Short mmCIF file of C-alpha atoms in Angstrom, two decimals:
data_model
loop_
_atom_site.label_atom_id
_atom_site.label_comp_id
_atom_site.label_asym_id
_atom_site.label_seq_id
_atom_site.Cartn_x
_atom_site.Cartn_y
_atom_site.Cartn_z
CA UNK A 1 106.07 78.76 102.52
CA UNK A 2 104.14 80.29 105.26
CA UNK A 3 101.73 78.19 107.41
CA UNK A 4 100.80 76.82 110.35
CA UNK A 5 103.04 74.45 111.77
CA UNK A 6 102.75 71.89 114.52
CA UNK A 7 105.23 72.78 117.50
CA UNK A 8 104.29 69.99 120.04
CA UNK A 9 102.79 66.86 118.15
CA UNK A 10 102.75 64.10 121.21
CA UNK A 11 99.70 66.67 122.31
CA UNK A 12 97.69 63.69 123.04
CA UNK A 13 93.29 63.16 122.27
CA UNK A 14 92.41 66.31 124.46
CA UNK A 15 94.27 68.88 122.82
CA UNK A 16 93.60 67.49 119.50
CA UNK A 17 89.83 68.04 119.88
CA UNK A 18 90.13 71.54 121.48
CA UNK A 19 92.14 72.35 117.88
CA UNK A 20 89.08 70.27 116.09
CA UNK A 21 86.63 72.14 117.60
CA UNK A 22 88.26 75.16 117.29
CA UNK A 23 88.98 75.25 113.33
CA UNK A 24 86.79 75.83 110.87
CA UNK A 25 88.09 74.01 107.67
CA UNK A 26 88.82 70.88 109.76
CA UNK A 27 92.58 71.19 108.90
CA UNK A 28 93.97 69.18 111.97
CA UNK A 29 94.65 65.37 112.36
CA UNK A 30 95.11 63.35 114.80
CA UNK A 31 96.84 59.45 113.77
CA UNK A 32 99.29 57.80 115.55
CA UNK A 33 99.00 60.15 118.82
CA UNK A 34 100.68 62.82 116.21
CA UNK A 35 98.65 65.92 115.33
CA UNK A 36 99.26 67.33 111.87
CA UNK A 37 98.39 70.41 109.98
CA UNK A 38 96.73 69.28 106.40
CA UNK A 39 96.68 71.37 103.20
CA UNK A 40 93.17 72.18 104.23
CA UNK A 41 94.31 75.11 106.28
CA UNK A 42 93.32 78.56 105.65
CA UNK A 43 95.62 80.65 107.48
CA UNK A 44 92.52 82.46 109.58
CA UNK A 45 94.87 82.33 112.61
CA UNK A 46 91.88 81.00 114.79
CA UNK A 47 94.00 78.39 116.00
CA UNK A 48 96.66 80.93 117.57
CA UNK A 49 94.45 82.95 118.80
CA UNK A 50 92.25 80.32 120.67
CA UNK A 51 93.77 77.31 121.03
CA UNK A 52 96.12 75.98 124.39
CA UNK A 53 98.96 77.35 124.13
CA UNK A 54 102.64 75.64 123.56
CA UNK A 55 101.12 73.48 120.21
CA UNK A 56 100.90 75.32 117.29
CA UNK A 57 103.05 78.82 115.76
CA UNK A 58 102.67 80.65 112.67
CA UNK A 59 105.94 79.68 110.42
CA UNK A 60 106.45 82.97 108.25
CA UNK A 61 108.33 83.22 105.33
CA UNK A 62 111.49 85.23 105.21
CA UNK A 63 111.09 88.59 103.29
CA UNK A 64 113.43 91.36 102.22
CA UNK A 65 112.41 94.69 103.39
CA UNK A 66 112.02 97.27 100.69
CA UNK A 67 113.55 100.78 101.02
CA UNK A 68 110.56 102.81 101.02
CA UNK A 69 112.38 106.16 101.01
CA UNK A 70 113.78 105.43 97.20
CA UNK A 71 110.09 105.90 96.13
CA UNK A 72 108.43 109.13 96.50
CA UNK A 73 105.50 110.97 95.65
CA UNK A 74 101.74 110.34 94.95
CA UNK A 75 100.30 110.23 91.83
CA UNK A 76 97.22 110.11 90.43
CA UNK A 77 96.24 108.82 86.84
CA UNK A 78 94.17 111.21 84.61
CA UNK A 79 91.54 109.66 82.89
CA UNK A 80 90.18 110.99 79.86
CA UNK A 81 88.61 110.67 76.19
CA UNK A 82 90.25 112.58 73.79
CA UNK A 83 91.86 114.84 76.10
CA UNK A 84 88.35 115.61 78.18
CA UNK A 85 89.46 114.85 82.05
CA UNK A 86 87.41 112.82 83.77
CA UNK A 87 86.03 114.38 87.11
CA UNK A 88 87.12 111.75 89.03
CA UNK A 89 90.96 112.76 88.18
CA UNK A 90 90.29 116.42 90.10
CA UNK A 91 89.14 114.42 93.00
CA UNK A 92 91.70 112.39 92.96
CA UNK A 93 93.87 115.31 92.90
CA UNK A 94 91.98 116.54 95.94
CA UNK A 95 92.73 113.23 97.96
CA UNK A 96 96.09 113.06 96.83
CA UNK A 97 96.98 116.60 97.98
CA UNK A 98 95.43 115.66 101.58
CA UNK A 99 97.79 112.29 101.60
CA UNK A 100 101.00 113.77 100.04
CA UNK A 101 101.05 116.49 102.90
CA UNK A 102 101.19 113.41 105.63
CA UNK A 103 104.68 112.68 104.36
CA UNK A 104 105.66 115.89 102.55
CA UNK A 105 105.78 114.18 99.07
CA UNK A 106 105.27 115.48 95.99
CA UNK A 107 101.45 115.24 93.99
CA UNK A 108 102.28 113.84 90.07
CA UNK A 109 99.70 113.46 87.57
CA UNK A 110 100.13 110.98 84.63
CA UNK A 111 98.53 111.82 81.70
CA UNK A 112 98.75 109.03 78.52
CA UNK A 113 96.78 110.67 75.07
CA UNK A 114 97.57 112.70 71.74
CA UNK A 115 97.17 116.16 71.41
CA UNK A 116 97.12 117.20 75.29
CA UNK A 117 99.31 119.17 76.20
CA UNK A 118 96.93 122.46 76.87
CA UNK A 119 94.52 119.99 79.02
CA UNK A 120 98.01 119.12 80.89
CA UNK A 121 99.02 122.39 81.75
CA UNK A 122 95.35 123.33 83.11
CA UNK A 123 95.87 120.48 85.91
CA UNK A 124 98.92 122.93 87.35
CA UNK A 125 95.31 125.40 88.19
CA UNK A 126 95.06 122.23 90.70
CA UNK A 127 98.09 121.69 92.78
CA UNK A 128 99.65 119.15 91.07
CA UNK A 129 103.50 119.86 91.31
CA UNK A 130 104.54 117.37 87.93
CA UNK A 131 102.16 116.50 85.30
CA UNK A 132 103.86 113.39 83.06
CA UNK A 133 102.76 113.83 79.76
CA UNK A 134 102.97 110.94 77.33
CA UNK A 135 101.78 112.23 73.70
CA UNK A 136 101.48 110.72 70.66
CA UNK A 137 99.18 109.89 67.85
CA UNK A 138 99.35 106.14 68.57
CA UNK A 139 98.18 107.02 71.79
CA UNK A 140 95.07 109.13 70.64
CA UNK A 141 92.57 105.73 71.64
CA UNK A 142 92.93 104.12 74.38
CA UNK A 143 95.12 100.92 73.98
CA UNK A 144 95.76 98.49 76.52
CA UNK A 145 99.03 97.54 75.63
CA UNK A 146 100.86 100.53 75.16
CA UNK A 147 99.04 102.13 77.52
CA UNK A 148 100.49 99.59 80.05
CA UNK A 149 103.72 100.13 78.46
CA UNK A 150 103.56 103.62 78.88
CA UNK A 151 102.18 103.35 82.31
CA UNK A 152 105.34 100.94 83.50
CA UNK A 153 107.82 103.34 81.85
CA UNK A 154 106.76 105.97 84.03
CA UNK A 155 106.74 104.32 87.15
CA UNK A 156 110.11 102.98 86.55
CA UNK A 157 111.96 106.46 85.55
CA UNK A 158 110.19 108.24 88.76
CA UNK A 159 109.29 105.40 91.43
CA UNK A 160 106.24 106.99 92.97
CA UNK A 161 104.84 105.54 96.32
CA UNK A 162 101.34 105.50 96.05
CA UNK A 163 99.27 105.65 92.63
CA UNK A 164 95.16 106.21 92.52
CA UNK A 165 93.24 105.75 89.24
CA UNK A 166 89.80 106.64 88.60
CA UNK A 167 87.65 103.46 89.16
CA UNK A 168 86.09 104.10 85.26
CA UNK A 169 86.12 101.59 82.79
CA UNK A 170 89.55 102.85 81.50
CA UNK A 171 90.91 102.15 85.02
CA UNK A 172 89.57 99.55 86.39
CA UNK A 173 91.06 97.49 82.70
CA UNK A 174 94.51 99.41 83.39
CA UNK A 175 95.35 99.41 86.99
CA UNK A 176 95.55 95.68 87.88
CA UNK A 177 97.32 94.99 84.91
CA UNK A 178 100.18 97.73 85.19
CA UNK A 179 100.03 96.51 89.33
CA UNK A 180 100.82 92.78 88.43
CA UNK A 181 104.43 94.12 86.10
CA UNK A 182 105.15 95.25 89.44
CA UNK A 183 103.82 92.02 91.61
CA UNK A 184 102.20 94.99 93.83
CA UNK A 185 98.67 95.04 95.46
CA UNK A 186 95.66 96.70 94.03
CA UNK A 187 92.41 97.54 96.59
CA UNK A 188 89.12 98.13 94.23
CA UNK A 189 86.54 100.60 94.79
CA UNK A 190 88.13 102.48 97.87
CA UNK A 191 85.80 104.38 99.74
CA UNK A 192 88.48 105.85 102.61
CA UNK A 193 92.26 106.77 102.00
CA UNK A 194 94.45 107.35 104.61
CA UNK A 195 98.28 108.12 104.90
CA UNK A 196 100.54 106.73 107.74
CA UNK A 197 104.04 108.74 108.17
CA UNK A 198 106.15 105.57 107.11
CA UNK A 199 104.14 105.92 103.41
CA UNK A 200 101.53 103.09 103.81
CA UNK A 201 98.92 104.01 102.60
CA UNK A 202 95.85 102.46 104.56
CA UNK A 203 93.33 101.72 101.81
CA UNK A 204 89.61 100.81 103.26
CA UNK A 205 86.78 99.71 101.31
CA UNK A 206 83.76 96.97 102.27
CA UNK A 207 84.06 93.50 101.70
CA UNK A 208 82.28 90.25 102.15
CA UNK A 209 79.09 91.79 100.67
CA UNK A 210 79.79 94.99 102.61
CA UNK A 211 79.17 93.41 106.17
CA UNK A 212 82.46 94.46 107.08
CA UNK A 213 84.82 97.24 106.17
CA UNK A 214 88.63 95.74 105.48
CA UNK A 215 91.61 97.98 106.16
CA UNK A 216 94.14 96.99 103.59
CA UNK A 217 97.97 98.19 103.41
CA UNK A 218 100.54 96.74 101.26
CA UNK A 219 103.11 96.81 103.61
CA UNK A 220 106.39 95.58 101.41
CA UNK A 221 105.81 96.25 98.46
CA UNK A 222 106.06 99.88 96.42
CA UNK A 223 104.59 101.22 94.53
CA UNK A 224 100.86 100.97 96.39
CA UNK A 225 97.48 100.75 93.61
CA UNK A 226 93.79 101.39 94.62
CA UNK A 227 91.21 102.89 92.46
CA UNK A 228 88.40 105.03 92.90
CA UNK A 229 84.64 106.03 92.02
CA UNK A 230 83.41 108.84 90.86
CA UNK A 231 81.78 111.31 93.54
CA UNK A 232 83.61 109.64 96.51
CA UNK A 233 86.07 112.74 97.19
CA UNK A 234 85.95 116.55 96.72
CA UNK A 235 87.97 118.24 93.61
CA UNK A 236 89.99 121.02 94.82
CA UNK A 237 89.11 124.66 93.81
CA UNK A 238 90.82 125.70 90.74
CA UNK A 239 93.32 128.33 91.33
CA UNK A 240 93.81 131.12 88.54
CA UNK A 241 97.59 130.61 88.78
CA UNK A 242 99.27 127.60 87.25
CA UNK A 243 101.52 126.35 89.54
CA UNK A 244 104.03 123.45 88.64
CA UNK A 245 105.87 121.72 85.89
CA UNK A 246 105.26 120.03 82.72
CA UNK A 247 107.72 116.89 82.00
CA UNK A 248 107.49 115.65 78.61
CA UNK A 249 107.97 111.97 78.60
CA UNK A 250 109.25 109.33 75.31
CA UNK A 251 108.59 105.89 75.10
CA UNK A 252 110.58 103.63 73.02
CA UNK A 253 109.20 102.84 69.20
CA UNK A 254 108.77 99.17 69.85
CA UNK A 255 106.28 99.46 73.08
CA UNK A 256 103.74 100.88 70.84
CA UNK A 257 103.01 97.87 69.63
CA UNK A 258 99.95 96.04 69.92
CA UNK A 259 97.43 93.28 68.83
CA UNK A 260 94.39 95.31 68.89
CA UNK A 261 94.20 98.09 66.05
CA UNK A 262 91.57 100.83 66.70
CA UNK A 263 89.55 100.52 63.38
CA UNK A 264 86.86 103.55 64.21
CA UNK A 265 84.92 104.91 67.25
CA UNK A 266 81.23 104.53 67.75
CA UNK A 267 79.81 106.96 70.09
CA UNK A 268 76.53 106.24 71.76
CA UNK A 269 73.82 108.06 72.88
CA UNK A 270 74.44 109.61 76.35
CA UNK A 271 71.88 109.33 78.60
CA UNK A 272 71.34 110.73 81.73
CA UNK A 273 74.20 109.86 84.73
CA UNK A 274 72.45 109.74 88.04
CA UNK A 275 75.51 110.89 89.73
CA UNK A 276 75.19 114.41 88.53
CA UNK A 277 71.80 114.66 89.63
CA UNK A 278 71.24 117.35 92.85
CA UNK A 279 68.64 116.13 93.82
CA UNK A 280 67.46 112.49 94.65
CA UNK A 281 65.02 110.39 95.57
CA UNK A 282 65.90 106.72 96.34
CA UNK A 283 63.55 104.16 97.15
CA UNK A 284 64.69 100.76 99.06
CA UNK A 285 62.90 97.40 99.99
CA UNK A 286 60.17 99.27 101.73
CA UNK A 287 58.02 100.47 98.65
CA UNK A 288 56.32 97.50 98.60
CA UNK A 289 54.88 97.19 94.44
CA UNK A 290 55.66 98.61 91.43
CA UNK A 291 52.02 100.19 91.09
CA UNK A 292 53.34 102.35 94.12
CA UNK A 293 55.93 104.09 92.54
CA UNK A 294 54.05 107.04 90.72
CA UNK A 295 53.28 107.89 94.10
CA UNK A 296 56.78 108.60 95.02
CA UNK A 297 57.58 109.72 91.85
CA UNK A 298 54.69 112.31 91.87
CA UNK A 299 56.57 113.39 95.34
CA UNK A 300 59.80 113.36 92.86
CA UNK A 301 58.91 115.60 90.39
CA UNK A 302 57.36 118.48 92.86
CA UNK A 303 60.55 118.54 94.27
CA UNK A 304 62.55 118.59 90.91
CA UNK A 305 64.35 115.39 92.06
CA UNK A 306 65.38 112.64 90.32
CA UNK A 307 64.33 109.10 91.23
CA UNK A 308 66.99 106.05 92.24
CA UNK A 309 66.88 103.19 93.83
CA UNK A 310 68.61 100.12 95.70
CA UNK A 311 69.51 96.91 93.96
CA UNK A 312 66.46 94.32 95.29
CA UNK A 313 64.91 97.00 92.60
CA UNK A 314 66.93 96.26 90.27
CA UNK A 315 66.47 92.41 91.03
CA UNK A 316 62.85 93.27 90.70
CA UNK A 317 62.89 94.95 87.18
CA UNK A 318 61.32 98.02 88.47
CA UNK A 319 64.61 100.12 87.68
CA UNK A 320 66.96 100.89 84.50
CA UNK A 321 70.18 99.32 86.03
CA UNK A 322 71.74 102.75 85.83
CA UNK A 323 69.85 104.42 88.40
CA UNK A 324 70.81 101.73 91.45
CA UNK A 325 73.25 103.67 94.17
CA UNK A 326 75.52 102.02 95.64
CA UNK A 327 78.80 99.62 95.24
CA UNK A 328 76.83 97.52 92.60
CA UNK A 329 75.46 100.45 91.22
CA UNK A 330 76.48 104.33 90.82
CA UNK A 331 78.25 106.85 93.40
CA UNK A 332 76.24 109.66 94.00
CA UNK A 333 77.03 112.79 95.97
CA UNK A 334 73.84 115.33 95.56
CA UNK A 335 73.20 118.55 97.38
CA UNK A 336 70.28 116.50 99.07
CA UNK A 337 68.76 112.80 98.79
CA UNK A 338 65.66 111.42 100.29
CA UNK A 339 66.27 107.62 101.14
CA UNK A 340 62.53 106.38 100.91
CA UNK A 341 62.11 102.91 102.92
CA UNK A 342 65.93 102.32 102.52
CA UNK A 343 67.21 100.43 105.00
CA UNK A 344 71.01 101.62 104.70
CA UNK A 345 73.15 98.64 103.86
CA UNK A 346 76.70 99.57 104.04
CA UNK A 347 76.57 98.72 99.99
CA UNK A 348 74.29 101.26 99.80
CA UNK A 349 75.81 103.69 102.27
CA UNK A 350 79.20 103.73 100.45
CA UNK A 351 77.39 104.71 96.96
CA UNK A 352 75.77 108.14 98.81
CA UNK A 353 77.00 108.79 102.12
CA UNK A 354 79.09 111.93 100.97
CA UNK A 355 75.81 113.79 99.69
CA UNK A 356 75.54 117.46 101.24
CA UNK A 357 72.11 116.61 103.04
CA UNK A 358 70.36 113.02 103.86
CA UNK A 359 66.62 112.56 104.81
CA UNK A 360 65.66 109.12 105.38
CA UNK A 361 62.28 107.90 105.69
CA UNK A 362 61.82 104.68 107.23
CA UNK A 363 58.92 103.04 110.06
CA UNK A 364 62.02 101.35 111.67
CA UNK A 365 63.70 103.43 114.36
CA UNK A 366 67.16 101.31 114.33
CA UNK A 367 67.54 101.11 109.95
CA UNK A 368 70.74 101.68 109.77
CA UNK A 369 70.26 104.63 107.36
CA UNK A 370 69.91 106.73 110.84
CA UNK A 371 73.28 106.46 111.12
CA UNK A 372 73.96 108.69 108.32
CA UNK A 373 71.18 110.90 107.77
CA UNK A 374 71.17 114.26 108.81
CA UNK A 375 67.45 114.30 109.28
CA UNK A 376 65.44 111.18 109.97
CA UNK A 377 61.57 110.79 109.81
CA UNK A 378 60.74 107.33 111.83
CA UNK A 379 57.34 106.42 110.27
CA UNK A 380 55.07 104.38 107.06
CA UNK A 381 56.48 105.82 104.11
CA UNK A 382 53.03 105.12 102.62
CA UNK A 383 51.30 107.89 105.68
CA UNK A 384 54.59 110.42 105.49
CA UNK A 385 54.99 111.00 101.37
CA UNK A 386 51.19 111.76 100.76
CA UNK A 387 51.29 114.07 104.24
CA UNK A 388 54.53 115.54 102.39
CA UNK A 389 52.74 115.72 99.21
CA UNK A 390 49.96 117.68 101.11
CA UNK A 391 52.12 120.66 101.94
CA UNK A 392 53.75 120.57 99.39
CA UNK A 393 50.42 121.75 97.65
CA UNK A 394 49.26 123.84 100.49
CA UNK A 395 52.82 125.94 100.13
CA UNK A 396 52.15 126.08 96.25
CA UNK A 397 48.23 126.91 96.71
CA UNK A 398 49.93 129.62 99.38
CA UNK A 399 52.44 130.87 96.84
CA UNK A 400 50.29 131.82 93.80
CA UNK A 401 47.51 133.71 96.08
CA UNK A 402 50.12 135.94 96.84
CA UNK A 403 51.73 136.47 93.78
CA UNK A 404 48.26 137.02 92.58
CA UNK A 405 47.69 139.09 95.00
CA UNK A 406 50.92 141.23 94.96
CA UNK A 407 49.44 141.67 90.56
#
């Protein structure tokens, strides 16, 4: 098993408490002038990186290199209900289209349903080269198990490379467990894809509460999993010719089986998504009550935006839980969103930072929401939305003289 292992144990005190000093889980010892590395041991490396050299190496386990050229292409699973595509699948599309033309693979689409074969055929509008079509009537809900099933068939028959999923609540239940048939990684909630020529694909996405952001690559191991949100990538203009091929797929009679029987559907009331709003308004830590809110939401409505928010508001109770942005909360990409005292955690950022146009408004100069705005106002929000507010009514006072006027 891999680990750190003690080249040099007659080191003697002084090198011992260099090592000491130097880890953070305490995972050295030091008895009978021997140093040992204890089960305690992380595997952060510090101690190879730091430490005197001569003492300590990294013992690796042996591993068989995978042929990476026996699996090809990148494909992207289509989520839907009853045949209705998510959106998420057309920007996946998008992405995959951009990755696929690193390495000159092919774009698949794997579609699992009954009764959708005409939804199929409209993905060819969208550059995908193969849509896999699994259809039957036991498939018409979404099962777990043979939806799995069907999943691992397909991978096994056509070995694609890299596989992105819509990070709904369809995929986020189906991707880890069709990764783990295949003892292959899955990243969550990726916010940046990339493609290197050897067909790793580089899979980025914050992590330890988003102070970082972690660049993750399964390097041995095929084929590759990450999922998605909603709004993070651009769907590719539909083209009016149909390009591509339809490949009817058959799974055998016993993987349909399954323990959970689909006894009726219960729709509920939709209510609005705030990631189809274009426009927003999103207030952060810096509206200081609750009674202050109609003020922004009076700025809100006179600009025909709808109102979000950041998750201390949620903490707070101020907020239905489905209007937060960010990881935590929804992915928005609006034609324009007004960050009001938002102080741009990367959390946040990740949740909004493809919308077409970013104001922030914020009294400190270095928020980090500066970064990403493409207009910034540096001053109290509680001085710059009634001054906005002002000409907002001046422009409307303005506006109906002169209509009146042109009567």
């Amino acid at each position: 098993m891999a680990g750190i292992k003690v080249i040099n144990e007659n080191c003697g005190q002084e090198i011992f408490d260099q090592f000491n000093e130097i880890c953070p889980f305490g995972a050295f010892t030091f008895e009978n002038n021997k140093m040992e590395v204890t089960a305690a041991c992380k595997m952060c490396k510090l101690c190879l990186k730091k430490g005197p050299e001569g003492y300590v190496e990294l013992e690796e386990d042996e591993k068989e290199e995978i042929d990476k050229s026996k699996y090809r292409g990148v494909t992207v699973y289509v989520d839907h209900v009853e045949g209705k595509i998510h959106p998420v699948t057309l920007e996946l599309i998008g992405k995959a289209k951009e990755l696929a033309s690193v390495i000159d693979h092919p774009v698949y689409a794997l579609f699992i349903g009954h009764n959708i074969g005409e939804k199929a055929k409209e993905l060819l509008h969208y550059g995908v080269d193969k849509v896999f079509v699994y259809d039957d009537a036991r498939l018409a809900h979404f099962s777990i198990e043979p939806y799995t099933n069907a999943f691992e068939d397909f991978i096994r028959k056509e070995n694609p490379s890299s596989i992105l999923v819509g990070a709904t609540n369809v995929g986020r239940s189906l991707a880890p467990r069709v990764a783990a048939r295949f003892r292959t990684g899955l990243t969550a909630d990726c916010t940046i894809l990339e493609m290197k020529e050897n067909t790793d694909l580089v899979q980025i996405r914050p992590a330890f509460g988003g102070n970082i952001m972690a660049q993750i690559v399964t390097e041995n191991n095929r084929p590759q999993f990450c999922t998605v949100r909603y709004k993070i990538f651009s769907a590719p203009e539909r083209s009016e010719e149909a390009k591509g091929e339809i490949v009817n797929m058959a799974l055998e009679e016993k993987r349909f089986a399954s323990a959970i029987e689909v006894l009726e559907i219960i729709k509920k009331e939709k209510g609005f998504d705030i990631s189809e709003a274009d426009v927003i308004v999103a207030v952060g830590r810096g509206v200081k009550s609750e009674k202050d809110l109609p003020m922004v939401q009076e700025f809100a409505d006179a600009i025909g935006a709808k109102m979000a928010c950041t998750r201390p508001n949620i903490e707070n109770g101020w907020f239905d839980p489905r209007l937060q942005i960010g990881l935590s909360g929804r992915t928005v990409k609006p034609k324009l969103i007004i960050a009001v005292g938002v102080s741009g955690s990367v959390q946040f950022a990740a949740g909004m930072q493809n919308s077409e146009y970013i104001v922030a408004i914020n009294n400190d100069k270095n928020a980090s929401i500066f970064n990403i705005a493409h207009c910034g106002i540096v001053g109290d929000l509680y001085e710059v939305i009634p001054e906005l507010m002002e000409e907002i009514r001046n422009n409307k006072n303005v506006n109906e003289t002169l209509e009146s006027e042109a009567v």
